[in-house]
Amino acid sequence: MREKEGGKVASGQRIQKANCLGERTGHINRTQCLDVRSLGRGRPGGVSGTMDIDAYFERIGYKNSRDKLDLETLTDILQHQIRAIPFENLNIHCGEAMELDLEVIFDQIVRRKRGGWCLQVNHLLYWALTMIGFETTILGGYVYNTFNDKYSSAMIHLLLKVTIDGRDYIADAGFGRSYQMWQPLELISGKYQPQTPCIFRLTEDRGTWYLDQIRREQYIPNQDFLDSDLLEKNEYRKIYSFTLEPRTIKDFESVNTYLQESPASVFTSKSFCSLQTPEGVHCLVGFTLTYRRFNYKDNTDLVEFKTLNEKEIEENLKNIFNISLEKKLTPKHGDKFFTI
C-alpha cells in the first residue's frame, strides 16, 4: 500500500477540473474546499456550502497517493469507494427524496455515512476524481432488463469515462450487487476483462457501447431459496448500453424524479442495499439478506440467504452496511424484476 504523499499538489501541476457545468479551474491544493453552489440546484436548509476532498477520502478509507493520476490510483479509489459506500435506495422507503444536488449528496454520503444510487455515488466519484486532476467525463447509460429482453428507453444510468495517458476507461461505482465492476474497464471493443466478480466485456456497434458479463455457476446451500426471484439465472448477462456523448447532471433530473416516484420503477417496488467486500457482496432486498462469495470453489459462487425481521434489518444495516437510518424504513419486495 502506498502512503499519502505530502499535503499539496506539486508545483506547476495543473488540475483540469471539469464540473457539471463544464467549467475549469487552475491551480488548487489538495486540502482546498470547493464551493459547489454552482454545481447544484440550491441548498436545502442545514446543508453546508463547501465540500472537503479530504473528508471524502476519509469516508472511503483511502490513505494512498493522490499525486499519480494513473490506472493504479483510479482502481484503488474505485475499490475503496465500492467497499465503503453502499449502493442503496433506502431514502425512498423512508419517505425521503433521492437528491441530485452535489452538496446534498456529499452531506448524505460523506457526513451522514449513507450510500446512494448511481446518480448519486457516481456523481460524487466524478467530483472527487476531477478534484484531484483526473480527466473525467459523465456518460449516460440504458439499463438492460432481462424480463423483457430490452434496454431501457430512458437514460437511467450515470457512469464515468476516465482518460489516462490517452487511453479511455469506464469507471462505475453505482451498479452494485454481483454486476459491480471492481476495476475500471478499458474502453476496447470485444476484449474479455476478467475480474473477481466475473468476466466483463465491452463491445461497440455503430457508436453504441454495450457492457455484458460472463458469470460463474452458483451454489445455494439453503434449499428454500433455490427458486428465489432474486437469483440471476443467466451465465451470460447484458448489463447496460451507452454512448460517449458527454453529459451533465442536469440531463438526469427528470429521470431521477421518475425513478423514485413512478409505480413502474423497480426502485419504488423494492428497498435494497448492496455493499462490496474483499471477497464478495452483501445485499439486502426487502426482508431478504444475501451474501455472495465470489469463486468460493471450482469456479462457483456461494450465495447464502437469510430472512430477517424488522429488528434484524436495523441491526444488519448497522453491522454490515454501517448505516443508521434517521427515519423509519418500510422494507419492500414488490413484483418488479431485480436480481442480486
Coordinates of C-alpha atoms in Angstrom, one line a residue:
M1 CA 0.0 0.0 0.0
R2 CA 1.3 3.4 -0.9
E3 CA 1.3 6.2 1.7
K4 CA -0.3 9.6 1.1
E5 CA 2.4 11.9 -0.3
G6 CA 2.5 15.4 1.0
G7 CA -0.2 17.9 1.6
K8 CA -0.2 19.9 -1.7
V9 CA -0.2 19.4 -5.4
A10 CA 3.3 19.5 -6.7
S11 CA 4.4 23.0 -8.0
G12 CA 3.3 23.6 -11.6
Q13 CA 0.8 20.6 -11.6
R14 CA -2.4 21.8 -13.3
I15 CA -5.6 20.2 -12.2
Q16 CA -8.1 20.2 -15.0
K17 CA -11.4 20.1 -13.2
A18 CA -14.4 19.8 -15.5
N19 CA -17.5 20.2 -13.3
C20 CA -21.1 19.5 -14.2
L21 CA -21.4 22.9 -15.9
G22 CA -18.2 22.4 -18.0
E23 CA -16.2 24.9 -16.0
R24 CA -12.4 24.7 -15.5
T25 CA -10.2 25.7 -12.6
G26 CA -6.5 26.4 -12.4
H27 CA -4.1 25.6 -9.6
I28 CA -5.7 24.2 -6.4
N29 CA -4.3 22.4 -3.4
R30 CA -5.5 19.1 -2.2
T31 CA -6.9 20.4 1.1
Q32 CA -8.9 23.2 -0.5
C33 CA -12.6 23.0 -0.1
L34 CA -14.7 23.5 -3.2
D35 CA -17.6 26.0 -3.1
V36 CA -20.2 24.0 -5.0
R37 CA -23.1 26.4 -5.2
S38 CA -22.7 26.5 -9.0
L39 CA -22.9 22.7 -9.3
G40 CA -26.4 22.0 -7.8
R41 CA -29.8 23.5 -7.8
G42 CA -29.7 25.3 -4.4
R43 CA -29.0 24.0 -0.9
P44 CA -31.7 22.8 1.4
G45 CA -31.5 24.1 4.9
G46 CA -28.8 22.7 7.1
V47 CA -26.5 21.6 4.3
S48 CA -23.0 23.2 4.3
G49 CA -21.9 25.2 1.3
T50 CA -18.5 23.6 0.9
M51 CA -17.2 20.1 0.3
D52 CA -13.8 18.9 1.6
I53 CA -12.0 16.4 -0.6
D54 CA -10.1 15.1 2.5
A55 CA -13.4 14.3 4.1
Y56 CA -14.4 12.2 1.1
F57 CA -11.1 10.2 1.2
E58 CA -11.6 9.7 5.0
R59 CA -15.1 8.4 4.3
I60 CA -13.8 5.7 1.9
G61 CA -10.8 4.9 4.0
Y62 CA -8.3 5.9 1.3
K63 CA -4.8 6.9 2.5
N64 CA -2.7 6.3 -0.5
S65 CA -1.2 8.7 -3.1
R66 CA -3.4 11.3 -4.9
D67 CA -0.5 12.6 -6.9
K68 CA -0.1 9.9 -9.5
L69 CA -3.0 10.2 -12.0
D70 CA -2.6 6.6 -13.2
L71 CA -4.7 3.5 -13.6
E72 CA -3.4 2.1 -10.3
T73 CA -4.7 5.1 -8.4
L74 CA -8.0 5.2 -10.2
T75 CA -8.5 1.5 -9.4
D76 CA -7.6 2.0 -5.8
I77 CA -10.0 4.8 -5.3
L78 CA -12.8 2.9 -7.1
Q79 CA -12.3 -0.2 -4.9
H80 CA -12.2 1.9 -1.7
Q81 CA -15.5 3.6 -2.6
I82 CA -17.5 0.5 -3.5
R83 CA -16.4 -1.2 -0.2
A84 CA -17.3 1.8 1.9
I85 CA -20.3 3.4 0.2
P86 CA -23.4 1.2 -0.3
F87 CA -25.4 1.1 -3.5
E88 CA -28.9 1.8 -2.0
N89 CA -32.3 3.4 -2.4
L90 CA -33.4 3.5 1.3
N91 CA -34.4 7.1 1.2
I92 CA -37.4 6.3 -1.0
H93 CA -38.6 3.8 1.6
C94 CA -38.0 6.1 4.5
G95 CA -40.2 8.9 2.9
E96 CA -37.2 11.0 1.8
A97 CA -36.1 12.1 -1.6
M98 CA -33.1 10.9 -3.7
E99 CA -31.4 14.3 -4.4
L100 CA -29.0 15.2 -7.3
D101 CA -27.7 18.3 -5.7
L102 CA -24.0 17.6 -5.2
E103 CA -23.9 19.3 -1.8
V104 CA -26.8 17.2 -0.6
I105 CA -25.2 14.1 -1.9
F106 CA -21.9 14.9 -0.1
D107 CA -23.8 15.6 3.1
Q108 CA -25.7 12.3 2.8
I109 CA -22.8 10.0 1.8
V110 CA -19.8 11.6 3.4
R111 CA -21.1 13.3 6.6
R112 CA -24.1 11.0 7.4
K113 CA -22.3 7.9 6.1
R114 CA -25.1 6.7 3.9
G115 CA -25.0 5.3 0.3
G116 CA -27.0 6.2 -2.8
W117 CA -27.9 5.0 -6.3
C118 CA -25.8 5.5 -9.4
L119 CA -26.9 9.1 -10.0
Q120 CA -25.5 10.0 -6.6
V121 CA -22.5 7.7 -5.9
N122 CA -21.1 8.2 -9.4
H123 CA -21.7 11.9 -9.2
L124 CA -19.7 12.0 -6.0
L125 CA -16.9 9.9 -7.6
Y126 CA -16.9 12.3 -10.6
W127 CA -16.4 15.2 -8.3
A128 CA -13.6 13.5 -6.3
L129 CA -11.7 12.4 -9.4
T130 CA -11.8 15.8 -11.1
M131 CA -10.8 17.5 -7.9
I132 CA -7.5 15.6 -7.8
G133 CA -6.9 16.0 -11.5
F134 CA -8.3 13.0 -13.4
E135 CA -9.8 13.8 -16.9
T136 CA -13.3 12.6 -16.2
T137 CA -16.5 12.7 -18.3
I138 CA -20.1 11.9 -17.2
L139 CA -21.8 9.4 -19.6
G140 CA -25.4 8.2 -19.7
G141 CA -26.5 4.5 -19.8
Y142 CA -29.5 2.5 -20.8
V143 CA -30.0 -0.5 -18.5
Y144 CA -30.9 -3.9 -19.8
N145 CA -34.0 -5.7 -18.5
T146 CA -33.8 -9.5 -18.6
F147 CA -37.5 -9.8 -18.1
N148 CA -38.5 -8.1 -21.3
D149 CA -35.1 -8.5 -23.1
K150 CA -34.8 -4.8 -23.8
Y151 CA -32.6 -1.9 -22.9
S152 CA -34.4 1.0 -21.1
S153 CA -35.8 3.6 -23.5
A154 CA -34.7 6.3 -21.0
M155 CA -31.2 7.2 -20.0
I156 CA -31.4 6.0 -16.4
H157 CA -27.8 5.2 -15.5
L158 CA -24.9 7.5 -14.9
L159 CA -21.3 6.2 -15.4
L160 CA -17.9 7.8 -16.0
K161 CA -15.2 7.8 -18.6
V162 CA -11.7 8.5 -17.3
T163 CA -8.9 9.2 -19.8
I164 CA -5.4 8.3 -18.6
D165 CA -2.4 8.8 -20.9
G166 CA -4.6 8.8 -24.0
R167 CA -6.5 5.7 -23.0
D168 CA -10.1 5.7 -22.1
Y169 CA -11.6 3.6 -19.2
I170 CA -15.1 3.1 -17.8
A171 CA -15.4 3.7 -14.1
D172 CA -18.7 2.8 -12.4
A173 CA -19.3 2.6 -8.7
G174 CA -23.0 2.6 -9.0
F175 CA -24.4 -0.7 -10.3
G176 CA -24.0 -2.8 -7.1
R177 CA -24.8 -6.4 -6.4
S178 CA -22.9 -9.0 -8.5
Y179 CA -22.9 -6.7 -11.5
Q180 CA -20.5 -4.2 -9.9
M181 CA -17.1 -3.8 -11.6
W182 CA -14.2 -3.9 -9.2
Q183 CA -11.7 -2.3 -11.6
P184 CA -12.1 0.3 -14.4
L185 CA -12.7 -1.3 -17.8
E186 CA -10.5 -0.4 -20.7
L187 CA -12.7 1.0 -23.5
I188 CA -11.8 -1.6 -26.1
S189 CA -14.4 -3.4 -28.1
G190 CA -14.6 -7.2 -27.8
K191 CA -11.8 -7.6 -25.1
Y192 CA -12.6 -10.0 -22.2
Q193 CA -11.6 -8.3 -19.0
P194 CA -11.6 -10.9 -16.1
Q195 CA -12.2 -9.5 -12.6
T196 CA -13.1 -11.1 -9.3
P197 CA -16.9 -10.9 -9.7
C198 CA -17.0 -12.2 -13.3
I199 CA -15.6 -11.6 -16.8
F200 CA -16.7 -8.3 -18.2
R201 CA -16.7 -7.3 -21.9
L202 CA -17.4 -4.1 -23.7
T203 CA -18.4 -4.2 -27.4
E204 CA -19.1 -1.3 -29.8
D205 CA -21.6 -1.2 -32.6
R206 CA -22.2 2.0 -34.7
G207 CA -21.3 4.3 -31.9
T208 CA -23.2 2.5 -29.1
W209 CA -21.2 0.6 -26.5
Y210 CA -22.6 -2.5 -24.7
L211 CA -21.4 -3.9 -21.3
D212 CA -22.0 -7.5 -20.5
Q213 CA -20.6 -10.2 -18.2
I214 CA -19.9 -13.9 -18.1
R215 CA -20.9 -15.3 -14.7
R216 CA -19.9 -18.4 -12.7
E217 CA -22.2 -21.1 -11.6
Q218 CA -23.7 -20.5 -8.1
Y219 CA -24.3 -22.8 -5.1
I220 CA -27.1 -22.0 -2.8
P221 CA -26.9 -24.1 0.4
N222 CA -30.3 -23.1 1.7
Q223 CA -32.6 -25.2 -0.5
D224 CA -35.6 -22.9 0.4
F225 CA -34.1 -20.2 -1.8
L226 CA -33.2 -22.3 -4.9
D227 CA -36.1 -20.7 -6.8
S228 CA -35.7 -17.2 -5.4
D229 CA -36.7 -14.4 -7.9
L230 CA -33.6 -12.6 -6.6
L231 CA -31.2 -15.1 -8.2
E232 CA -29.6 -14.4 -11.5
K233 CA -30.3 -17.4 -13.7
N234 CA -28.1 -16.5 -16.7
E235 CA -24.5 -17.3 -17.2
Y236 CA -24.2 -14.6 -19.9
R237 CA -25.8 -11.3 -18.8
K238 CA -26.2 -8.0 -20.6
I239 CA -25.9 -5.1 -18.2
Y240 CA -26.3 -1.7 -20.0
S241 CA -25.5 0.3 -23.1
F242 CA -24.1 3.8 -23.5
T243 CA -22.6 6.3 -25.9
L244 CA -19.6 8.5 -25.5
E245 CA -21.6 11.7 -25.6
P246 CA -20.7 13.9 -22.6
R247 CA -23.5 14.5 -20.2
T248 CA -24.1 16.8 -17.2
I249 CA -26.1 16.0 -14.1
K250 CA -28.9 18.2 -15.4
D251 CA -29.5 15.5 -18.1
F252 CA -30.7 13.2 -15.3
E253 CA -33.1 15.4 -13.4
S254 CA -36.3 14.2 -15.0
V255 CA -35.4 10.5 -14.8
N256 CA -34.3 11.0 -11.2
T257 CA -37.8 12.1 -10.4
Y258 CA -39.4 9.3 -12.4
L259 CA -37.3 6.6 -10.8
Q260 CA -38.3 7.5 -7.3
E261 CA -42.0 8.3 -7.9
S262 CA -43.3 6.0 -10.6
P263 CA -45.1 2.8 -9.6
A264 CA -43.4 1.2 -12.7
S265 CA -39.9 1.8 -11.3
V266 CA -38.0 -1.0 -9.7
F267 CA -36.7 1.5 -7.1
T268 CA -40.2 2.1 -5.7
S269 CA -41.0 -1.6 -5.9
K270 CA -38.0 -2.8 -3.8
S271 CA -35.9 -1.4 -1.0
F272 CA -32.3 -2.5 -1.4
C273 CA -28.8 -2.0 -0.1
S274 CA -25.7 -3.5 -1.5
L275 CA -22.0 -3.3 -0.4
Q276 CA -18.9 -5.0 -1.9
T277 CA -16.4 -6.8 0.3
P278 CA -12.9 -8.0 -0.5
E279 CA -14.4 -11.5 -1.2
G280 CA -17.9 -10.8 -2.3
V281 CA -21.0 -8.7 -1.9
H282 CA -23.8 -8.2 0.7
C283 CA -27.3 -7.4 -0.5
L284 CA -30.4 -6.6 1.5
V285 CA -33.6 -6.6 -0.6
G286 CA -36.8 -6.1 1.4
F287 CA -36.5 -8.6 4.3
T288 CA -34.0 -10.8 2.5
L289 CA -30.3 -10.6 3.3
T290 CA -27.8 -12.4 1.0
Y291 CA -24.0 -12.8 0.8
R292 CA -22.3 -13.9 -2.3
R293 CA -18.8 -15.1 -2.1
F294 CA -17.2 -14.9 -5.5
N295 CA -15.3 -18.1 -6.7
Y296 CA -16.0 -19.9 -3.5
K297 CA -14.6 -23.1 -5.1
D298 CA -14.4 -24.8 -8.5
N299 CA -15.4 -21.6 -10.4
T300 CA -18.6 -21.4 -8.4
D301 CA -20.0 -18.6 -6.3
L302 CA -21.5 -19.3 -2.9
V303 CA -24.8 -17.5 -2.3
E304 CA -26.2 -17.5 1.3
F305 CA -29.8 -16.3 2.0
K306 CA -31.4 -15.3 5.3
T307 CA -34.9 -13.8 6.0
L308 CA -34.8 -11.0 8.6
N309 CA -37.4 -9.4 10.8
E310 CA -37.6 -5.6 11.2
K311 CA -35.3 -5.5 14.3
E312 CA -32.7 -7.7 12.5
I313 CA -32.9 -5.4 9.4
E314 CA -31.9 -2.4 11.6
E315 CA -29.1 -4.4 13.2
N316 CA -27.7 -5.7 9.9
L317 CA -27.9 -2.2 8.3
K318 CA -25.6 -1.0 11.2
N319 CA -23.3 -4.0 11.4
I320 CA -22.9 -4.9 7.7
F321 CA -23.6 -1.7 5.8
N322 CA -22.6 0.8 8.5
I323 CA -25.9 2.6 8.0
S324 CA -28.0 4.2 10.8
L325 CA -31.3 5.5 9.4
E326 CA -32.8 8.7 10.8
K327 CA -36.3 7.8 9.7
K328 CA -38.2 4.5 9.9
L329 CA -37.6 2.2 7.0
T330 CA -40.5 0.3 5.4
P331 CA -38.9 -2.7 3.8
K332 CA -40.4 -3.7 0.4
H333 CA -40.0 -6.5 -2.0
G334 CA -42.5 -5.8 -4.8
D335 CA -43.0 -7.6 -8.1
K336 CA -40.6 -5.7 -10.3
F337 CA -37.7 -7.7 -11.7
F338 CA -34.5 -7.2 -9.7
T339 CA -31.7 -9.7 -9.2
I340 CA -28.6 -9.8 -7.0

